[in-house]
Amino acid sequence: MSSAIIMIEVFPSLQRMAKFLRWMVIYAMGLTTVTIIGRTLLTEEPSEPILLPEYIEPTQQSDTVYIDSRINSTDYLDEIITAAQMAEIRTELKIRRTGVKSVCQILGNETSPIRAVVSNMIVDTKHGLSWCPIYKAGSSTWMVHFAVLGRTLSDLTVELIERNVLQVNTLARQAFPNADLKSTLEKLRHTKKFIVVRHPFERLLSAYRDKLENMESRKYYYNKYGRHITQKYRQKTAASNTKREPTFTEFLRFITKEKYFDEHWAPYNQFCRPCALNYDYILKFETFKRDEDFLIQELELNQYLYTKNNVKNVNPQGATTTMISKKYFQSVPKMLLEEVYRVYEKDFNLFDYSPDDYYLMTKI
């Protein structure tokens, strides 16, 4: 009888122990799975978003954003933009939007489907904004913003980003998945749409320096593009060049001849379809901080955002400054750069960019 009583008393403890062990196994599997996902993302860089396991879903959303203990939680804007400054910036952005509409009337309507464009957008109906990511034009900053707004930035995910096993765009896309074209288009109607653009030549150089100039940290891009570019577009006069990676000039020849576009150098007109989607705000990389602060204040996002000192995603080759640009463009034949301009001519016209300063940098 006494042994039976002992078994009855011990059994609940065994149940609790089994439950505890089961959750420990699930947690360990979660870390392993996320690590594998992050490594896959870094080595293969797939264009399709990869979702995290269900047991690492973001917590239930509320009106107050939870601030993680390891994330610096200071107010995002350094200072509030005055009403007069807001009005001035609003006028400038309205001029940009009007200019795009005027060029679109000249170009006419595109007939290609917008399914791919819409499915690539990040749509946040709770905070009332949607964004078409243009890579190499401030996209890392806005991916972090959307990860914060979507509450997928946590102690665990920040640590994984620091360890380079997870990318922040995975978190942003997990927070705001697009189910189907019809529902996404409906959601777009209830948001303010925006894009961030950059001088097309500067963006091409930034993409080259980040993805193709050094294969050591970008083997995926070397295997997919770099080896082919070097083999096909390295001229005989450059036989002394033993560098395995393509030069910037070879990269530009590849673009003009094959017009094969990765998302990091695809024309804006094709990748985000500004004439079809009629964006409410057009921000520019050249005035990035000012335009970013304006939009955050205009849409009252400051109460939801906070600084993220732990999350960094920058070009490992450094920023592409004017001095850096001169170094690269001075080796590009002017006739080649004129061909590149014709490939991206719609982008130049839509967003009021000029190629002239870059022509002056080239060799005749």
Short mmCIF file of C-alpha atoms in Angstrom, two decimals:
data_model
loop_
_atom_site.label_atom_id
_atom_site.label_comp_id
_atom_site.label_asym_id
_atom_site.label_seq_id
_atom_site.Cartn_x
_atom_site.Cartn_y
_atom_site.Cartn_z
CA MET A 1 0.00 0.00 0.00
CA SER A 2 2.79 2.39 0.94
CA SER A 3 4.63 1.81 -2.37
CA ALA A 4 1.42 2.56 -4.27
CA ILE A 5 1.08 5.87 -2.42
CA ILE A 6 4.68 6.75 -3.24
CA MET A 7 4.08 6.07 -6.96
CA ILE A 8 0.99 8.30 -6.95
CA GLU A 9 2.99 11.14 -5.36
CA VAL A 10 5.98 10.74 -7.70
CA PHE A 11 3.97 10.44 -10.93
CA PRO A 12 3.03 14.16 -11.21
CA SER A 13 6.69 15.05 -10.69
CA LEU A 14 7.70 12.72 -13.51
CA GLN A 15 5.09 14.33 -15.73
CA ARG A 16 6.46 17.80 -15.02
CA MET A 17 9.99 16.60 -15.66
CA ALA A 18 8.98 15.03 -18.98
CA LYS A 19 7.21 18.24 -20.01
CA PHE A 20 10.30 20.29 -19.10
CA LEU A 21 12.61 17.99 -21.09
CA ARG A 22 10.28 18.12 -24.08
CA TRP A 23 10.39 21.94 -24.16
CA MET A 24 14.17 21.91 -23.81
CA VAL A 25 14.42 19.65 -26.86
CA ILE A 26 12.06 21.95 -28.81
CA TYR A 27 14.15 24.99 -27.85
CA ALA A 28 17.39 23.28 -28.91
CA MET A 29 15.79 22.25 -32.21
CA GLY A 30 14.69 25.84 -32.70
CA LEU A 31 18.21 27.22 -32.30
CA THR A 32 19.60 24.56 -34.63
CA THR A 33 16.93 25.19 -37.26
CA VAL A 34 17.34 28.96 -37.20
CA THR A 35 21.12 28.57 -37.45
CA ILE A 36 20.76 26.29 -40.48
CA ILE A 37 18.32 28.75 -42.05
CA GLY A 38 20.65 31.66 -41.43
CA ARG A 39 23.67 29.87 -42.86
CA THR A 40 21.70 28.83 -45.92
CA LEU A 41 20.57 32.40 -46.39
CA LEU A 42 24.12 33.70 -46.24
CA THR A 43 25.73 31.08 -48.45
CA GLU A 44 23.04 30.70 -51.08
CA GLU A 45 21.28 34.08 -50.80
CA PRO A 46 17.90 32.88 -52.13
CA SER A 47 15.51 35.48 -53.49
CA GLU A 48 12.51 33.87 -51.80
CA PRO A 49 12.00 34.67 -48.10
CA ILE A 50 12.57 31.86 -45.61
CA LEU A 51 10.26 31.70 -42.59
CA LEU A 52 11.46 30.95 -39.10
CA PRO A 53 10.04 27.94 -37.24
CA GLU A 54 6.55 28.39 -35.78
CA TYR A 55 7.86 28.20 -32.22
CA ILE A 56 9.87 31.39 -32.80
CA GLU A 57 6.90 33.40 -34.01
CA PRO A 58 6.68 37.06 -32.97
CA THR A 59 4.67 37.72 -29.85
CA GLN A 60 1.13 39.07 -30.07
CA GLN A 61 1.12 42.62 -31.33
CA SER A 62 -0.05 45.47 -29.11
CA ASP A 63 -0.05 49.24 -29.29
CA THR A 64 3.20 49.42 -27.32
CA VAL A 65 6.36 48.01 -28.86
CA TYR A 66 8.26 45.70 -26.51
CA ILE A 67 11.87 46.75 -26.10
CA ASP A 68 14.32 43.89 -25.66
CA SER A 69 16.87 44.08 -22.88
CA ARG A 70 19.82 43.92 -25.32
CA ILE A 71 18.43 46.53 -27.73
CA ASN A 72 19.05 50.20 -27.06
CA SER A 73 15.60 51.73 -26.61
CA THR A 74 16.04 55.44 -27.22
CA ASP A 75 13.71 57.56 -29.32
CA TYR A 76 14.53 57.03 -32.99
CA LEU A 77 14.50 60.64 -34.21
CA ASP A 78 17.38 62.77 -32.98
CA GLU A 79 15.18 65.83 -33.11
CA ILE A 80 11.69 66.71 -34.26
CA ILE A 81 11.46 68.41 -37.67
CA THR A 82 9.71 71.77 -37.42
CA ALA A 83 6.38 72.38 -39.12
CA ALA A 84 8.03 74.76 -41.61
CA GLN A 85 10.69 72.18 -42.49
CA MET A 86 8.05 69.47 -42.86
CA ALA A 87 6.10 71.68 -45.27
CA GLU A 88 9.25 72.36 -47.31
CA ILE A 89 10.16 68.67 -47.58
CA ARG A 90 6.55 67.75 -48.34
CA THR A 91 6.59 70.19 -51.25
CA GLU A 92 9.83 68.74 -52.61
CA LEU A 93 8.49 65.19 -52.40
CA LYS A 94 5.31 66.30 -54.14
CA ILE A 95 7.43 67.67 -57.00
CA ARG A 96 9.20 64.32 -57.26
CA ARG A 97 5.87 62.51 -57.44
CA THR A 98 4.52 64.90 -60.05
CA GLY A 99 7.68 64.43 -62.12
CA VAL A 100 7.27 60.65 -62.06
CA LYS A 101 3.65 60.96 -63.18
CA SER A 102 4.66 63.22 -66.08
CA VAL A 103 7.32 60.81 -67.30
CA CYS A 104 4.90 57.90 -66.91
CA GLN A 105 2.46 59.64 -69.26
CA ILE A 106 5.20 59.81 -71.87
CA LEU A 107 6.34 56.22 -71.33
CA GLY A 108 2.81 54.83 -71.45
CA ASN A 109 1.41 51.96 -69.42
CA GLU A 110 3.47 48.83 -68.93
CA THR A 111 1.70 45.64 -69.96
CA SER A 112 3.78 43.16 -67.98
CA PRO A 113 2.09 41.67 -64.86
CA ILE A 114 2.79 43.23 -61.47
CA ARG A 115 2.37 40.02 -59.48
CA ALA A 116 6.12 39.66 -58.82
CA VAL A 117 6.41 43.32 -57.79
CA VAL A 118 3.48 43.22 -55.38
CA SER A 119 4.54 39.90 -53.84
CA ASN A 120 7.98 41.39 -53.13
CA MET A 121 6.57 44.41 -51.27
CA ILE A 122 6.35 44.72 -47.51
CA VAL A 123 2.86 45.81 -46.50
CA ASP A 124 2.13 46.92 -42.93
CA THR A 125 -1.56 47.78 -42.60
CA LYS A 126 -1.34 48.31 -38.82
CA HIS A 127 1.04 51.26 -39.20
CA GLY A 128 -0.30 52.29 -42.60
CA LEU A 129 2.72 52.01 -44.87
CA SER A 130 4.05 49.72 -47.60
CA TRP A 131 7.42 49.62 -49.30
CA CYS A 132 8.97 48.22 -52.44
CA PRO A 133 12.55 47.35 -51.38
CA ILE A 134 15.20 48.60 -53.80
CA TYR A 135 18.41 46.93 -52.74
CA LYS A 136 21.56 49.06 -52.46
CA ALA A 137 19.37 52.11 -51.76
CA GLY A 138 19.00 52.20 -47.99
CA SER A 139 17.17 48.87 -47.92
CA SER A 140 19.00 47.55 -44.82
CA THR A 141 17.81 50.47 -42.72
CA TRP A 142 14.19 50.01 -43.69
CA MET A 143 14.35 46.24 -43.26
CA VAL A 144 15.35 46.88 -39.64
CA HIS A 145 12.48 49.37 -39.27
CA PHE A 146 9.95 46.83 -40.50
CA ALA A 147 11.43 44.11 -38.28
CA VAL A 148 10.90 46.47 -35.34
CA LEU A 149 7.37 47.37 -36.44
CA GLY A 150 6.59 43.69 -36.92
CA ARG A 151 8.10 42.80 -33.52
CA THR A 152 10.39 40.10 -34.89
CA LEU A 153 13.56 41.70 -33.49
CA SER A 154 14.30 39.93 -30.21
CA ASP A 155 17.25 38.85 -28.06
CA LEU A 156 17.52 35.61 -30.01
CA THR A 157 17.23 37.11 -33.49
CA VAL A 158 19.62 39.97 -32.72
CA GLU A 159 22.17 37.43 -31.52
CA LEU A 160 21.75 35.40 -34.70
CA ILE A 161 22.24 38.53 -36.81
CA GLU A 162 25.38 39.38 -34.84
CA ARG A 163 26.68 35.87 -35.53
CA ASN A 164 25.97 36.32 -39.26
CA VAL A 165 23.64 33.33 -39.38
CA LEU A 166 20.45 35.30 -40.01
CA GLN A 167 19.55 38.30 -42.16
CA VAL A 168 17.25 41.03 -40.99
CA ASN A 169 15.19 40.96 -44.20
CA THR A 170 14.06 37.45 -43.21
CA LEU A 171 12.61 38.91 -40.01
CA ALA A 172 10.89 41.76 -41.83
CA ARG A 173 9.30 39.43 -44.34
CA GLN A 174 8.24 36.99 -41.65
CA ALA A 175 6.40 39.83 -39.91
CA PHE A 176 4.59 40.93 -43.07
CA PRO A 177 4.01 37.95 -45.39
CA ASN A 178 2.01 38.39 -48.59
CA ALA A 179 -0.64 35.70 -49.02
CA ASP A 180 -1.88 36.27 -52.57
CA LEU A 181 -2.10 39.03 -55.18
CA LYS A 182 -5.74 39.96 -54.55
CA SER A 183 -5.43 40.31 -50.77
CA THR A 184 -2.09 42.15 -51.04
CA LEU A 185 -3.53 44.66 -53.52
CA GLU A 186 -6.43 45.21 -51.13
CA LYS A 187 -4.02 45.83 -48.26
CA LEU A 188 -2.04 48.30 -50.39
CA ARG A 189 -5.16 50.45 -50.71
CA HIS A 190 -5.05 51.08 -46.97
CA THR A 191 -1.41 52.15 -46.78
CA LYS A 192 0.92 54.89 -47.95
CA LYS A 193 3.30 53.40 -50.53
CA PHE A 194 6.92 54.50 -50.74
CA ILE A 195 10.22 53.65 -52.41
CA VAL A 196 13.81 54.80 -51.95
CA VAL A 197 15.82 55.42 -55.12
CA ARG A 198 19.49 56.20 -55.76
CA HIS A 199 21.53 57.46 -58.70
CA PRO A 200 21.57 54.37 -60.99
CA PHE A 201 25.34 54.53 -61.61
CA GLU A 202 26.09 54.83 -57.88
CA ARG A 203 23.82 51.88 -57.15
CA LEU A 204 25.56 49.74 -59.78
CA LEU A 205 28.95 50.51 -58.25
CA SER A 206 27.67 49.75 -54.75
CA ALA A 207 26.23 46.43 -55.93
CA TYR A 208 29.50 45.52 -57.67
CA ARG A 209 31.66 46.35 -54.64
CA ASP A 210 29.38 44.46 -52.27
CA LYS A 211 28.58 41.34 -54.33
CA LEU A 212 31.26 40.80 -56.96
CA GLU A 213 34.52 42.56 -56.16
CA ASN A 214 35.73 40.05 -53.56
CA MET A 215 34.68 36.44 -53.84
CA GLU A 216 35.97 35.44 -50.42
CA SER A 217 32.80 36.57 -48.63
CA ARG A 218 30.51 36.35 -51.68
CA LYS A 219 31.09 32.92 -53.19
CA TYR A 220 27.43 32.58 -54.07
CA TYR A 221 27.63 35.63 -56.35
CA TYR A 222 30.95 34.59 -57.80
CA ASN A 223 29.58 31.18 -58.71
CA LYS A 224 26.37 32.61 -60.11
CA TYR A 225 27.75 35.66 -61.94
CA GLY A 226 31.43 36.40 -61.35
CA ARG A 227 33.03 33.41 -63.04
CA HIS A 228 30.80 33.78 -66.11
CA ILE A 229 31.49 37.52 -66.39
CA THR A 230 35.24 37.06 -66.17
CA GLN A 231 35.35 34.23 -68.72
CA LYS A 232 33.16 36.01 -71.25
CA TYR A 233 34.01 39.69 -70.88
CA ARG A 234 37.70 39.78 -69.95
CA GLN A 235 39.42 41.23 -73.00
CA LYS A 236 42.65 39.81 -74.36
CA THR A 237 44.44 43.07 -73.64
CA ALA A 238 43.72 42.42 -69.98
CA ALA A 239 45.56 39.09 -69.97
CA SER A 240 47.91 40.39 -67.32
CA ASN A 241 44.96 40.68 -64.97
CA THR A 242 45.09 37.47 -62.93
CA LYS A 243 42.30 38.52 -60.56
CA ARG A 244 39.57 35.86 -60.58
CA GLU A 245 36.78 38.33 -59.79
CA PRO A 246 35.39 40.55 -62.57
CA THR A 247 36.41 44.16 -62.79
CA PHE A 248 33.80 46.92 -62.63
CA THR A 249 34.14 47.48 -66.38
CA GLU A 250 33.58 43.78 -67.07
CA PHE A 251 30.50 43.87 -64.87
CA LEU A 252 29.11 46.80 -66.87
CA ARG A 253 29.77 44.98 -70.15
CA PHE A 254 27.82 42.01 -68.79
CA ILE A 255 24.84 44.25 -68.03
CA THR A 256 24.82 45.94 -71.43
CA LYS A 257 25.19 42.72 -73.41
CA GLU A 258 23.03 40.29 -71.47
CA LYS A 259 20.68 42.54 -69.50
CA TYR A 260 20.40 39.84 -66.85
CA PHE A 261 19.28 41.58 -63.69
CA ASP A 262 19.78 40.48 -60.13
CA GLU A 263 17.58 42.24 -57.55
CA HIS A 264 20.60 44.34 -56.52
CA TRP A 265 20.93 45.97 -59.94
CA ALA A 266 17.52 45.49 -61.58
CA PRO A 267 16.08 48.75 -63.02
CA TYR A 268 13.64 50.50 -60.71
CA ASN A 269 11.10 50.69 -63.50
CA GLN A 270 10.97 46.90 -63.71
CA PHE A 271 11.49 46.00 -60.07
CA CYS A 272 8.97 48.39 -58.47
CA ARG A 273 6.79 49.54 -61.39
CA PRO A 274 6.34 53.19 -60.30
CA CYS A 275 4.01 54.00 -63.19
CA ALA A 276 1.58 51.23 -62.23
CA LEU A 277 1.69 51.54 -58.44
CA ASN A 278 1.72 55.34 -58.09
CA TYR A 279 3.85 55.63 -54.94
CA ASP A 280 2.83 58.25 -52.38
CA TYR A 281 6.37 59.06 -51.30
CA ILE A 282 9.60 58.88 -53.30
CA LEU A 283 12.62 59.11 -51.04
CA LYS A 284 16.16 59.52 -52.32
CA PHE A 285 19.39 58.01 -51.07
CA GLU A 286 21.14 61.34 -51.65
CA THR A 287 18.91 62.94 -48.97
CA PHE A 288 18.31 59.69 -47.11
CA LYS A 289 18.40 60.74 -43.44
CA ARG A 290 16.26 63.81 -44.02
CA ASP A 291 13.69 61.93 -46.12
CA GLU A 292 13.64 59.00 -43.68
CA ASP A 293 13.06 61.29 -40.68
CA PHE A 294 10.34 63.12 -42.59
CA LEU A 295 8.41 59.95 -43.41
CA ILE A 296 8.73 58.62 -39.85
CA GLN A 297 7.36 61.87 -38.46
CA GLU A 298 4.74 62.27 -41.20
CA LEU A 299 3.27 58.81 -40.54
CA GLU A 300 3.79 59.08 -36.76
CA LEU A 301 6.06 56.05 -36.62
CA ASN A 302 8.44 57.51 -34.05
CA GLN A 303 6.41 56.08 -31.16
CA TYR A 304 6.98 52.56 -32.54
CA LEU A 305 10.64 52.72 -33.59
CA TYR A 306 13.79 52.69 -31.51
CA THR A 307 17.51 52.66 -32.20
CA LYS A 308 19.13 49.32 -32.87
CA ASN A 309 22.85 49.55 -32.15
CA ASN A 310 23.17 45.76 -32.23
CA VAL A 311 21.86 45.42 -35.78
CA LYS A 312 24.30 46.43 -38.50
CA ASN A 313 24.20 45.56 -42.16
CA VAL A 314 26.63 47.56 -44.24
CA ASN A 315 28.70 47.00 -47.33
CA PRO A 316 31.83 45.15 -46.12
CA GLN A 317 33.82 47.13 -48.70
CA GLY A 318 32.78 50.43 -47.13
CA ALA A 319 30.54 53.26 -48.28
CA THR A 320 30.57 54.30 -51.93
CA THR A 321 31.65 57.94 -51.71
CA THR A 322 32.31 60.42 -54.53
CA MET A 323 36.05 59.82 -54.22
CA ILE A 324 35.51 56.06 -54.42
CA SER A 325 33.27 56.52 -57.47
CA LYS A 326 35.97 58.46 -59.33
CA LYS A 327 38.43 55.65 -58.69
CA TYR A 328 36.19 53.11 -60.42
CA PHE A 329 34.59 55.17 -63.17
CA GLN A 330 37.91 56.56 -64.43
CA SER A 331 38.69 53.11 -65.84
CA VAL A 332 35.32 52.81 -67.63
CA PRO A 333 35.22 53.80 -71.33
CA LYS A 334 32.74 56.61 -71.90
CA MET A 335 31.04 54.73 -74.76
CA LEU A 336 30.41 51.79 -72.44
CA LEU A 337 28.88 54.02 -69.76
CA GLU A 338 26.63 55.57 -72.41
CA GLU A 339 25.40 52.07 -73.21
CA VAL A 340 24.72 51.46 -69.53
CA TYR A 341 22.76 54.70 -69.44
CA ARG A 342 20.50 53.48 -72.24
CA VAL A 343 19.74 50.32 -70.23
CA TYR A 344 18.64 52.42 -67.24
CA GLU A 345 17.39 55.44 -69.16
CA LYS A 346 13.83 55.14 -67.84
CA ASP A 347 15.11 55.22 -64.27
CA PHE A 348 17.16 58.35 -64.99
CA ASN A 349 14.13 60.10 -66.47
CA LEU A 350 11.60 58.94 -63.89
CA PHE A 351 13.60 60.11 -60.90
CA ASP A 352 15.39 63.11 -62.39
CA TYR A 353 18.97 61.86 -62.42
CA SER A 354 21.69 62.92 -64.85
CA PRO A 355 24.64 60.85 -66.14
CA ASP A 356 26.78 63.88 -67.01
CA ASP A 357 29.01 64.03 -63.90
CA TYR A 358 29.90 60.36 -64.36
CA TYR A 359 30.71 60.81 -68.05
CA LEU A 360 33.31 63.36 -66.94
CA MET A 361 34.96 60.73 -64.72
CA THR A 362 35.36 58.19 -67.52
CA LYS A 363 38.22 57.66 -69.93
CA ILE A 364 37.67 58.67 -73.54
#
